[in-house]
Short mmCIF file of C-alpha atoms in Angstrom, two decimals:
data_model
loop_
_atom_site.label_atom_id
_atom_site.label_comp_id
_atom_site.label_asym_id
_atom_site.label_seq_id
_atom_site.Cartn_x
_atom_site.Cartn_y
_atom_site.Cartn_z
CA UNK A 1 79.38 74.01 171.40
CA UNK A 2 76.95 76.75 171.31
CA UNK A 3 76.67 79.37 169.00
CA UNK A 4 77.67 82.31 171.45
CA UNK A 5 80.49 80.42 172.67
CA UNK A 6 81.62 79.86 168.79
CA UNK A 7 81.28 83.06 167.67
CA UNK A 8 83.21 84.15 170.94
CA UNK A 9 86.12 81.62 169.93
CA UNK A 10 86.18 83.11 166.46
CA UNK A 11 86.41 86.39 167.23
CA UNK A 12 88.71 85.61 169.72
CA UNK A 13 90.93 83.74 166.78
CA UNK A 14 90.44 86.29 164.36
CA UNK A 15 91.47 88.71 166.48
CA UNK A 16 94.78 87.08 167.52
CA UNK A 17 95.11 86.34 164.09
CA UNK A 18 94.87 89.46 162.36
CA UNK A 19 96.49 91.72 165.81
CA UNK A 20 100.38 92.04 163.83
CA UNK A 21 98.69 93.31 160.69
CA UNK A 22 96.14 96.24 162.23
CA UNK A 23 98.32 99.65 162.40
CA UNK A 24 95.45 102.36 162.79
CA UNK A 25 97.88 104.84 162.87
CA UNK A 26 101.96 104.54 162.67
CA UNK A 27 104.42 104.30 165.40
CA UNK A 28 106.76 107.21 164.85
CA UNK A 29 107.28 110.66 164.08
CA UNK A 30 104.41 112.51 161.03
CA UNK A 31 103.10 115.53 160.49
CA UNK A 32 99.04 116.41 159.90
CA UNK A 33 97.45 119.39 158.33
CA UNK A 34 93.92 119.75 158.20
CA UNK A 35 91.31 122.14 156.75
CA UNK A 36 88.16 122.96 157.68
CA UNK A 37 84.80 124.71 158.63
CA UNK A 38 84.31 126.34 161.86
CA UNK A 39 81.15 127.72 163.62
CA UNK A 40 81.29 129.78 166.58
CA UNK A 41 78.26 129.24 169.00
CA UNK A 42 77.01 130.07 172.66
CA UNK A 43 77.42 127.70 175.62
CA UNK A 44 73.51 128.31 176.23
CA UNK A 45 69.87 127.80 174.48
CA UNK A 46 69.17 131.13 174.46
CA UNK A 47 65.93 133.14 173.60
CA UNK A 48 66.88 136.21 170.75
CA UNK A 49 63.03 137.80 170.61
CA UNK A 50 62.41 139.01 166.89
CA UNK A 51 66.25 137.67 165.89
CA UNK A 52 65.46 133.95 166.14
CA UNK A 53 65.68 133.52 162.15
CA UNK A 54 68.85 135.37 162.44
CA UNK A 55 71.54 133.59 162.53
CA UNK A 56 74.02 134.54 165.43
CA UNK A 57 76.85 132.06 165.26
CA UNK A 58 79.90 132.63 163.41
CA UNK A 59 81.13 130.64 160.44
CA UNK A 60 84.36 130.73 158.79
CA UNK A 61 87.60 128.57 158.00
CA UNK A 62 89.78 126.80 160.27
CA UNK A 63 92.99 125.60 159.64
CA UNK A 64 95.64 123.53 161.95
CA UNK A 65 98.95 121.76 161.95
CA UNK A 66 99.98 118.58 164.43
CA UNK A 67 103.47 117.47 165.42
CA UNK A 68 102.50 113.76 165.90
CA UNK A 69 104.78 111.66 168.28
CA UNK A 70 103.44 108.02 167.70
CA UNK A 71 104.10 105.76 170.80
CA UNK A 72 102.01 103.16 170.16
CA UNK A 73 99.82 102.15 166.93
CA UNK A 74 96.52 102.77 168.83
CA UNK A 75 98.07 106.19 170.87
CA UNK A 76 99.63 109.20 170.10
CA UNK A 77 100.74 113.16 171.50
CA UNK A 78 99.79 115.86 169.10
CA UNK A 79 100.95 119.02 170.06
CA UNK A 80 99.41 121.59 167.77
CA UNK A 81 99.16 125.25 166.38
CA UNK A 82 96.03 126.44 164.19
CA UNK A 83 93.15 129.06 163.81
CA UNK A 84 89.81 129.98 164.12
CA UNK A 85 88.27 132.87 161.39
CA UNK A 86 84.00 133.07 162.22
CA UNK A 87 82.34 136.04 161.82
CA UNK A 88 78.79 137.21 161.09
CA UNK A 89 76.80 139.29 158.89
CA UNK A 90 74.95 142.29 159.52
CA UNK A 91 71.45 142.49 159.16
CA UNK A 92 70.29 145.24 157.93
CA UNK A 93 66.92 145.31 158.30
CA UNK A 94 66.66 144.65 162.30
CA UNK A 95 66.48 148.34 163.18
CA UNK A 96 66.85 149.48 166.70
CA UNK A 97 68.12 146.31 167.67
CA UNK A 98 71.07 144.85 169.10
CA UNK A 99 73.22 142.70 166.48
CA UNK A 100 73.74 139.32 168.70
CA UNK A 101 76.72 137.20 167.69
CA UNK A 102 79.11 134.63 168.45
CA UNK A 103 82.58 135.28 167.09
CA UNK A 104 85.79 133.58 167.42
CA UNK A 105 89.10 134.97 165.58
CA UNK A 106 92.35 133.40 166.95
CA UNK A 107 94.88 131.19 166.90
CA UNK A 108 95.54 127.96 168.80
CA UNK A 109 98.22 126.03 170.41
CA UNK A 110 98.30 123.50 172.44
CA UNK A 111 98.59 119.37 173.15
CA UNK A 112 95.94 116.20 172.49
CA UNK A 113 96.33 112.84 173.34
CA UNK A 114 94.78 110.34 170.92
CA UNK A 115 93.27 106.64 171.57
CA UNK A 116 92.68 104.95 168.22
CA UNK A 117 90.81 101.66 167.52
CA UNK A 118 94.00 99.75 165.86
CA UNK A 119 91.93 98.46 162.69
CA UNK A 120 93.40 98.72 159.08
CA UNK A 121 91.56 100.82 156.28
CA UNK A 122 88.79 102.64 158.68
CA UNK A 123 90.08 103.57 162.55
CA UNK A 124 87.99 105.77 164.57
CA UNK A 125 89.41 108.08 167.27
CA UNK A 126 89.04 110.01 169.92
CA UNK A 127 91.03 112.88 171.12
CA UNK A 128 91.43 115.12 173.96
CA UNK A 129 93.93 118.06 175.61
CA UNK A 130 94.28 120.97 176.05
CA UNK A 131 95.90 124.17 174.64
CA UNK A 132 95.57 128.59 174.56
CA UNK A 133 93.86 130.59 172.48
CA UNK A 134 95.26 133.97 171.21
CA UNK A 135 92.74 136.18 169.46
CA UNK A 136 89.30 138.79 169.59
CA UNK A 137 86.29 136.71 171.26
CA UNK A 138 82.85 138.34 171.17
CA UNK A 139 79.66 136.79 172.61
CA UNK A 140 77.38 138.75 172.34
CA UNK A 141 73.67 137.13 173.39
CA UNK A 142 70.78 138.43 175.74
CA UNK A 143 72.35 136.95 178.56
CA UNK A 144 76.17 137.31 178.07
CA UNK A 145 78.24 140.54 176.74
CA UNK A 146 81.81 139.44 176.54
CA UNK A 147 84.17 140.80 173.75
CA UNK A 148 87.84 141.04 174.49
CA UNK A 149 90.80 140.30 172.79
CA UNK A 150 92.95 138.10 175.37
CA UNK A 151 94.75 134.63 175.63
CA UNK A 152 92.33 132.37 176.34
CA UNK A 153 92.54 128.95 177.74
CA UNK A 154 90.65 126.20 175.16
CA UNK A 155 89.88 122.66 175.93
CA UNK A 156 89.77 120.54 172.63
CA UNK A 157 87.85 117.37 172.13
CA UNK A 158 87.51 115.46 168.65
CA UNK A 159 85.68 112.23 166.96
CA UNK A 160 87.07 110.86 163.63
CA UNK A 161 88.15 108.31 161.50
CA UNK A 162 91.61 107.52 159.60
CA UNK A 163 90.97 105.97 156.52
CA UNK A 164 93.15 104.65 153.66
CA UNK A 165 95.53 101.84 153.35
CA UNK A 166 98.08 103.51 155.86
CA UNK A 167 95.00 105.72 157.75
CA UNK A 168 97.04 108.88 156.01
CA UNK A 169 93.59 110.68 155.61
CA UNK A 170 91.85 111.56 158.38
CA UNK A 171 87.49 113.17 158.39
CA UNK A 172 86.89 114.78 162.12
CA UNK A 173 84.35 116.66 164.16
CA UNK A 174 86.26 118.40 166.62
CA UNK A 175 85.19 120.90 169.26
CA UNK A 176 86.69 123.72 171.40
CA UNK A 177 85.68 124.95 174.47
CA UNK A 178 86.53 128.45 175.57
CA UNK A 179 85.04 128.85 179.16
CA UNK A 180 86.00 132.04 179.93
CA UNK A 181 84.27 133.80 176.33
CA UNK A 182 81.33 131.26 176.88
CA UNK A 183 81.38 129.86 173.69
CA UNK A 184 82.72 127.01 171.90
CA UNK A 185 83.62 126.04 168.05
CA UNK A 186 82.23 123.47 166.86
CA UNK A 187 84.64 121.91 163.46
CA UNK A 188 84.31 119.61 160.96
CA UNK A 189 87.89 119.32 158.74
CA UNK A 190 89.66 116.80 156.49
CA UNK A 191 93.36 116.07 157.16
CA UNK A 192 96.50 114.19 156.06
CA UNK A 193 99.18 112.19 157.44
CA UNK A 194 103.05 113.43 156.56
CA UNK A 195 105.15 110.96 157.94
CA UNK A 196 108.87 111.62 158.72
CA UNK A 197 109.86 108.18 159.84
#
């Protein structure tokens, strides 16, 4: 037997072996809150003359709860509600300039779906959905000039991993997408698992 083919039957055996034991994330009902840092940016590469040591994007906290409905161990519906708080400082010594900046300050709800590798201890994800955002949006760059406050529709998209014995804590890198403010928030938050079942 060669050594591909043996390491292929191993895996294979392992895998089969070890499938009952590998819960990446529980079948049932839990809750999730997470915390985090948010920071508000422009969908484009854009040129800010004498500004481009300023910094334009927003920054502030984010926060967000998820209803999790656990159908299998590897998927999962989150329906959501949250926030986004960026904002920027002033720079006082730009004179006779305009102040460029990227804010977001709203709240969120929506739905994700979640596909997670079913492996015990460290399980990455991937999520996806989408949701509304209710809040003040201001882009304001050399090519755009939006600033309204409005409902906005948000398209959310996050990378993690659940880790712990029972993958109750959770580190992500999530983005939303607001396509009509032409901007997005990029996160990066820490969560944990509540489970009700």
């Amino acid at each position: 037997m060669n050594l591909a083919l043996r390491n292929s039957f191993l895996i294979l055996i392992f895998t089969l072996f070890f499938s009952n034991q590998a819960k990446a994330q529980a079948e049932g009902n839990s809750i999730k809150g997470s915390i985090g840092f948010a920071s508000s940016g422009s969908y484009y590469i854009e040129n800010y003359g004498s500004q481009e040591e300023v910094d334009v994007m927003g920054g502030g906290p984010y926060f967000q709860a998820e209803y999790i409905i656990g159908l299998k161990s590897w998927f999962s519906v989150r329906p959501y509600v949250g926030g986004i708080f960026t904002s920027v400082e002033k720079n006082q010594t730009l004179q006779n300039q305009p102040q460029y900046k990227v804010t977001t300050n709203a709240f969120l709800l929506g739905a994700k779906v979640r596909l997670c590798a079913p492996i015990p201890w460290v399980a990455p994800f991937i999520e996806g959905g989408i949701g509304t955002s209710i809040g003040k949006f201001e882009t304001f760059t050399p090519n755009i000039n939006f600033n309204k406050s409005d409902v906005l529709l948000h398209i959310p998209f996050s990378i993690g991993l659940a880790i712990g014995r029972r993958n109750n804590f959770e580190i992500g890198i999530s983005g939303y997408f607001h396509p009509a403010a032409k901007q997005s928030s990029g996160v990066f938050a820490v969560g944990y698992n509540f489970p009700l079942d």
